[in-house]
């Protein structure tokens, strides 16, 4: 087991990364009150709920459960309210703990509920997908979607502790494994050319779910994100680099309807668009653009999206949270492995990069 | 005009208190972006909306408006969503400002919306009721109600600036003026026996809306709250004293249905119950209990509530946020003008204090 600390001053917390972790020992110091609400979904509950519930009951805690339907399309205020209903119906108090057992959607919703319930209660994350292990376990971004935009309503809420157990990735569907690898690749593309070479060496074993290599990929990804988040918790600057591929990706997700494409799939194609625009701006070579596409393809991810009318694509992009004073900012690559956030791009070249990577 | 600074480190902000304040000059330094959403209600909009809207437009800002129905019963997730809808339909970005123009309900909802929209945007408060001027302008508590409890879902969100204009109290209904005086009296009862004497001297003029005396009452109340909040922003300790009368009051409000009694009215009777229990505990004299009731009555506030079955009253109290590890804590008075938060009270005496102050 490896331990990574996210350094956020008094909100500092550890991420435990390994296989077959013991929740009873690892969670014990981090559950402060007596009441624990496990928030999970209909897919994860049959697989792992009783394991965690029993472990926490053994610690003498009172455990309640809120099982939500599985999928991004349920990441809305209606289903958020189900968590509040469960907390209040079980008379949960301000010293309770909300534990997210599931992927990114569960982490975002349970985290946001814990941020708002009685104006903030304790939060623990047990991410059960590769995507949530490398993405939502670091940084404290929580929230829900709105019909007019993704993650538009939310809060910064740091967990007390995160458990990332590779054993749980055995049951992960292939598409979701690949979606997680999209975010792993993102860390390489935005700031670590050596990690990109490591991924090129090990991508086949990662796709085959080698637990030790997966753990190493999770550790390196989380370490990257933790370093960036520690410098810029509230996304005033550097943290926006983590959105490489996301402005394009959000437009794809929004247009297709949440849940049709997985977040990681949309980000994968979004990264291709960002790389393509970077190449058109003269910042990256065609060879590096091809190298970007190749590693994405090897992770079984899409490098083109369905045909989307340009005006609609741009309208969805304009809802992006990186818009500042009405000015769209994009995360592009000054060179492979070095992302920048910039409003200095050519709109016509951006349009070309969007259209060139559609079916 | 008096200026009070709420000292919260990098979240320090001023409250401007006076009559006929100039919003254009006073707000200008605190509106950072270009987009301003004024959230108000159907009662306040015809009176003051155009005045503030014009002032902010003159600053060259783009102003949108979200008008909610008036009343505590609309302080729920459904109406919170109307604010998010308005923000997204007008393509508001992360650098926008949400301005609350109205009483406590508008302040709580607009503030919570500003805390959650894109995980936090700028917030300005223009409280138009005495209650919101002395209560919600300090401390950053925002939120909405849940059918099972008041203010159960919310966030701590500090404004950039608060404008408390006594001129707006001229149009305030009498019941609402009294409800505001309940919270003013609360500051005296919980920690300032001299302020209580000042209120006893000036209560008739306050009820007659003397603007200079009202401004002084608002300033002294906000100063009290600001001092307590600066010591304990997230209500780990001392801040809970501000809930004098609120645990009983919330039970009354919840039982009757939000909006049947005004919050201040319920707090008034709640403070009588807290004083009554303090007297039964031997901490206060009967004379001081009578003094408490008298100042509340002189503000035209109720000192008894309708008949509520004890078991239901207690059930609503058990949902209170001050419950810690299943143990109810109450704010009582060790003596008149000195509140304490305690779990050391006699339950039987508490029941008597509740029943003794019902019709």
mmCIF file of C-alpha atoms in Angstrom, chain A residues 33-34 77 81 84-85 88-89 91 93-95 112 115-119 141-142 146 148 151-156 235 318-319 321 323-326, chain B residues 33-34 77 81 84-85 88-89 91 93-95 112 115-119 141-142 146 148 151-156 235 318-319 321 323-326:
data_model
loop_
_atom_site.group_PDB
_atom_site.id
_atom_site.type_symbol
_atom_site.label_atom_id
_atom_site.label_comp_id
_atom_site.label_asym_id
_atom_site.label_seq_id
_atom_site.Cartn_x
_atom_site.Cartn_y
_atom_site.Cartn_z
ATOM 1 C CA UNK A 33 -19.074 11.014 15.047
ATOM 2 C CA UNK A 34 -21.349 8.032 15.609
ATOM 3 C CA UNK A 77 -30.910 18.190 -7.752
ATOM 4 C CA UNK A 81 -32.435 15.616 -2.441
ATOM 5 C CA UNK A 84 -30.824 14.904 2.208
ATOM 6 C CA UNK A 85 -34.069 12.977 2.746
ATOM 7 C CA UNK A 88 -32.937 13.777 7.848
ATOM 8 C CA UNK A 89 -35.201 10.747 8.020
ATOM 9 C CA UNK A 91 -32.083 12.094 12.220
ATOM 10 C CA UNK A 93 -26.659 15.410 13.112
ATOM 11 C CA UNK A 94 -23.885 17.841 12.314
ATOM 12 C CA UNK A 95 -21.221 15.442 13.596
ATOM 13 C CA UNK A 112 -21.839 17.988 -2.346
ATOM 14 C CA UNK A 115 -20.862 20.099 2.025
ATOM 15 C CA UNK A 116 -24.437 21.404 2.265
ATOM 16 C CA UNK A 117 -26.023 19.206 4.926
ATOM 17 C CA UNK A 118 -26.235 21.367 8.039
ATOM 18 C CA UNK A 119 -23.717 23.599 6.195
ATOM 19 C CA UNK A 141 -14.623 19.406 -6.359
ATOM 20 C CA UNK A 142 -18.171 18.204 -5.811
ATOM 21 C CA UNK A 146 -27.972 21.464 -14.473
ATOM 22 C CA UNK A 148 -27.875 23.952 -19.102
ATOM 23 C CA UNK A 151 -21.150 20.579 -12.723
ATOM 24 C CA UNK A 152 -22.702 24.038 -12.624
ATOM 25 C CA UNK A 153 -23.853 23.695 -9.010
ATOM 26 C CA UNK A 154 -21.436 22.508 -6.382
ATOM 27 C CA UNK A 155 -18.919 23.131 -3.648
ATOM 28 C CA UNK A 156 -15.288 22.609 -2.743
ATOM 29 C CA UNK A 235 -8.835 27.180 -9.179
ATOM 30 C CA UNK A 318 -19.669 29.153 -23.830
ATOM 31 C CA UNK A 319 -21.280 27.744 -20.667
ATOM 32 C CA UNK A 321 -16.746 27.745 -16.046
ATOM 33 C CA UNK A 323 -15.226 31.745 -19.335
ATOM 34 C CA UNK A 324 -13.972 34.964 -17.658
ATOM 35 C CA UNK A 325 -15.573 38.335 -18.416
ATOM 36 C CA UNK A 326 -17.260 36.747 -21.413
ATOM 37 C CA UNK B 33 -17.059 41.156 -12.786
ATOM 38 C CA UNK B 34 -19.406 42.514 -15.431
ATOM 39 C CA UNK B 77 -34.819 23.617 -3.337
ATOM 40 C CA UNK B 81 -33.338 26.168 -8.677
ATOM 41 C CA UNK B 84 -29.719 28.709 -10.960
ATOM 42 C CA UNK B 85 -32.007 28.693 -14.001
ATOM 43 C CA UNK B 88 -27.546 29.858 -16.575
ATOM 44 C CA UNK B 89 -30.176 31.168 -18.958
ATOM 45 C CA UNK B 91 -25.021 32.734 -19.408
ATOM 46 C CA UNK B 93 -19.914 33.112 -15.538
ATOM 47 C CA UNK B 94 -17.765 32.401 -12.539
ATOM 48 C CA UNK B 95 -16.809 36.084 -12.175
ATOM 49 C CA UNK B 112 -26.638 29.849 -0.961
ATOM 50 C CA UNK B 115 -22.051 29.710 -2.801
ATOM 51 C CA UNK B 116 -23.004 26.807 -5.104
ATOM 52 C CA UNK B 117 -23.169 28.397 -8.549
ATOM 53 C CA UNK B 118 -20.002 27.267 -10.337
ATOM 54 C CA UNK B 119 -18.799 26.332 -6.802
ATOM 55 C CA UNK B 141 -24.981 31.550 7.071
ATOM 56 C CA UNK B 142 -27.034 30.792 3.986
ATOM 57 C CA UNK B 146 -36.161 20.889 4.093
ATOM 58 C CA UNK B 148 -37.948 17.815 7.956
ATOM 59 C CA UNK B 151 -31.990 25.640 7.296
ATOM 60 C CA UNK B 152 -30.885 22.020 7.012
ATOM 61 C CA UNK B 153 -29.175 22.550 3.655
ATOM 62 C CA UNK B 154 -26.791 25.428 3.191
ATOM 63 C CA UNK B 155 -23.316 26.904 3.167
ATOM 64 C CA UNK B 156 -21.144 29.458 4.885
ATOM 65 C CA UNK B 235 -19.896 27.599 14.850
ATOM 66 C CA UNK B 318 -34.360 16.797 18.125
ATOM 67 C CA UNK B 319 -33.744 17.858 14.503
ATOM 68 C CA UNK B 321 -28.278 21.337 14.400
ATOM 69 C CA UNK B 323 -27.630 18.089 18.648
ATOM 70 C CA UNK B 324 -24.170 16.548 19.097
ATOM 71 C CA UNK B 325 -23.696 12.781 19.341
ATOM 72 C CA UNK B 326 -27.441 12.468 19.872
#
